[in-house]
Coordinates of C-alpha atoms and ligand atoms in Angstrom, one line a residue:
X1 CA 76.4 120.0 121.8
X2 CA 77.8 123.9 121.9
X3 CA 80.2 125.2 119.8
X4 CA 83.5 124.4 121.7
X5 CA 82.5 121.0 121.9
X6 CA 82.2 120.7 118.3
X7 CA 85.2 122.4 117.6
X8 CA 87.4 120.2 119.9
X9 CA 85.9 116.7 118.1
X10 CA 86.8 118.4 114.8
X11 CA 90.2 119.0 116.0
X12 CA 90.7 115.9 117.6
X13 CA 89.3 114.6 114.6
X14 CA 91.9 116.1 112.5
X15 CA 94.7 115.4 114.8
X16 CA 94.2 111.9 114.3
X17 CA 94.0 111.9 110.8
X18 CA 97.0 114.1 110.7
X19 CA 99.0 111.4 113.3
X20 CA 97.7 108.2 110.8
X21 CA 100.1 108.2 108.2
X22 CA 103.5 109.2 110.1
X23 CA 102.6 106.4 112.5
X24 CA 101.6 104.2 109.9
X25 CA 104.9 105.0 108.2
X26 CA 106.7 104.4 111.5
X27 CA 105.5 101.0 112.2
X28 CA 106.3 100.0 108.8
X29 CA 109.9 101.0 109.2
X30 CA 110.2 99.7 112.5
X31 CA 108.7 96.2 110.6
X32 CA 111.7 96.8 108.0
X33 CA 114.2 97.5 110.5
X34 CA 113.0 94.6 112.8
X35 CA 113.3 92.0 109.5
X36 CA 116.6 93.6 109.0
X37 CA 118.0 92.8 112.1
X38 CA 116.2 89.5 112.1
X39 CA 118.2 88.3 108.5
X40 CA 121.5 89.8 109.8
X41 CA 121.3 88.2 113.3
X42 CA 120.4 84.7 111.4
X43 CA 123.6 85.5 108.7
X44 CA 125.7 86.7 112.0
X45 CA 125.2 83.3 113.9
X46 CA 125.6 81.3 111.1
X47 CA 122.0 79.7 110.9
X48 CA 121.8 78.5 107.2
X49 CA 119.6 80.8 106.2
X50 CA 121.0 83.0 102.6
X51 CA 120.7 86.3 103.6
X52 CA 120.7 87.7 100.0
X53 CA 117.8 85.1 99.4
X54 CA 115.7 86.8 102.6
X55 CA 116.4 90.5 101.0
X56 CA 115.0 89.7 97.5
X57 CA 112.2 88.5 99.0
X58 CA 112.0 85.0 99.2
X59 CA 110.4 83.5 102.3
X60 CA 112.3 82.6 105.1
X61 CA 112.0 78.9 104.2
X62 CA 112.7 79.3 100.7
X63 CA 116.2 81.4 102.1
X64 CA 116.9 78.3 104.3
X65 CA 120.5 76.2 102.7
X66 CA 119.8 72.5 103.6
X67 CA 122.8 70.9 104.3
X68 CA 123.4 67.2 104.1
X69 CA 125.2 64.8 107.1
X70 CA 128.5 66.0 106.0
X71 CA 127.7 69.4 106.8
X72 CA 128.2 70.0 102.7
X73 CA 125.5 72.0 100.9
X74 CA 122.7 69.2 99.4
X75 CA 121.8 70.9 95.9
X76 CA 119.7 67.8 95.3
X77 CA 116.7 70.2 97.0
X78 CA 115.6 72.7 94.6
X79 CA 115.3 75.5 97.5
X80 CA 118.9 75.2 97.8
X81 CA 119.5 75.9 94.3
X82 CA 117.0 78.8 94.4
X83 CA 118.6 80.1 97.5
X84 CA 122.3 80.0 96.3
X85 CA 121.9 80.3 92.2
X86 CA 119.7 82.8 91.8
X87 CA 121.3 85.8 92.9
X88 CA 124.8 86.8 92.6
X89 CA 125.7 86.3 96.2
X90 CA 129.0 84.2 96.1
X91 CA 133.1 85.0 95.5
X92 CA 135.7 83.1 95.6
X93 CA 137.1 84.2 98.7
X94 CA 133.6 83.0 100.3
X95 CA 134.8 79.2 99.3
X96 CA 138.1 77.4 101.3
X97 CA 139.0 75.4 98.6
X98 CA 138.6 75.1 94.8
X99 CA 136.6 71.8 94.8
X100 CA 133.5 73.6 96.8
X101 CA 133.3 76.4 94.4
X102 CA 133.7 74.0 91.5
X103 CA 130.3 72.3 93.5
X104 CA 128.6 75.7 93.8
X105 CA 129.3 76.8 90.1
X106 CA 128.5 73.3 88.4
X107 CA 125.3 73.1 90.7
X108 CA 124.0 76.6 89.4
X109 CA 124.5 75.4 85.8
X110 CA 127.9 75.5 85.2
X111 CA 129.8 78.0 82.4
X112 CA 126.7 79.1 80.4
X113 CA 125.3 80.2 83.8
X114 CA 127.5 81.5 86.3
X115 CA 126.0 84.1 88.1
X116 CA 128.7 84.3 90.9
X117 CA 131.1 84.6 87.8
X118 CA 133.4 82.0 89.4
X119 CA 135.2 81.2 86.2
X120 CA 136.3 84.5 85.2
X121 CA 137.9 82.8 81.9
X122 CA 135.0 80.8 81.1
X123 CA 137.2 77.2 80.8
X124 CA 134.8 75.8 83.1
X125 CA 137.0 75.8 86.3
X126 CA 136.1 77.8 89.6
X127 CA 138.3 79.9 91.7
X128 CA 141.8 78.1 90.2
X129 CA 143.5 80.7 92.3
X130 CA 142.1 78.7 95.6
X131 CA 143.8 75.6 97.0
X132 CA 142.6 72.3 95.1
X133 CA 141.1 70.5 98.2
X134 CA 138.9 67.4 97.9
Ligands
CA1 CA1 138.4 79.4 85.2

């Protein structure tokens, strides 16, 4: 081996190790972009997943809202209640009618525990500015 051999397999040597990290770096953000896109395009075409759930980490199955046969939220499964009480993720304006975020707010535990602060005066009714409902 002569001397300008050696010296390109230290350089190539040291170009690689140089190249490592930023690539490394790139295909992590690419991942984080790529899962990105992924939870928006599942919030954007209305797959029941809780996108808020998916960016604070939980799995995509633990994200997933399981709905029952009337298409209402079925907070008898626990990974609903993780999905939708656990993080401050709802309004009032996200709810048509005052009955479903009366569901949503007694479901995550009511006045003691009202993380989506639905009852801003702590009487124990949701959203009263939203039409009764059903
Ligand atoms: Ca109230």
């Amino acid at each position: 081996m002569d001397t300008s051999e050696l010296k390109n397999k230290i350089k190539n040597k040291v170009n690689k190790e140089t190249i490592k990290p930023t690539s490394t770096k790139k295909k992590v953000l690419l991942g984080a972009i790529i899962v990105l896109l992924g939870a928006l395009g599942l919030e954007l075409s209305n797959n029941d997943f809780s996108l808020e759930s998916l960016l604070a980490g939980n799995s995509l199955s633990e994200s997933k809202i399981i709905r029952d046969a009337n298409g209402n939220i079925d907070f008898s499964n626990p990974l609903n209640v993780k999905a939708y009480c656990e993080l401050d993720t709802k309004n009032c304006a996200d709810f048509t009618t005052q009955a479903d975020a009366q569901k949503v707010f007694e479901q995550c535990g009511g006045t003691s525990a009202d993380i989506h602060r639905l009852d801003g005066d702590g009487d124990g009714v949701a959203c009263e500015s939203l039409p009764a409902g059903n």
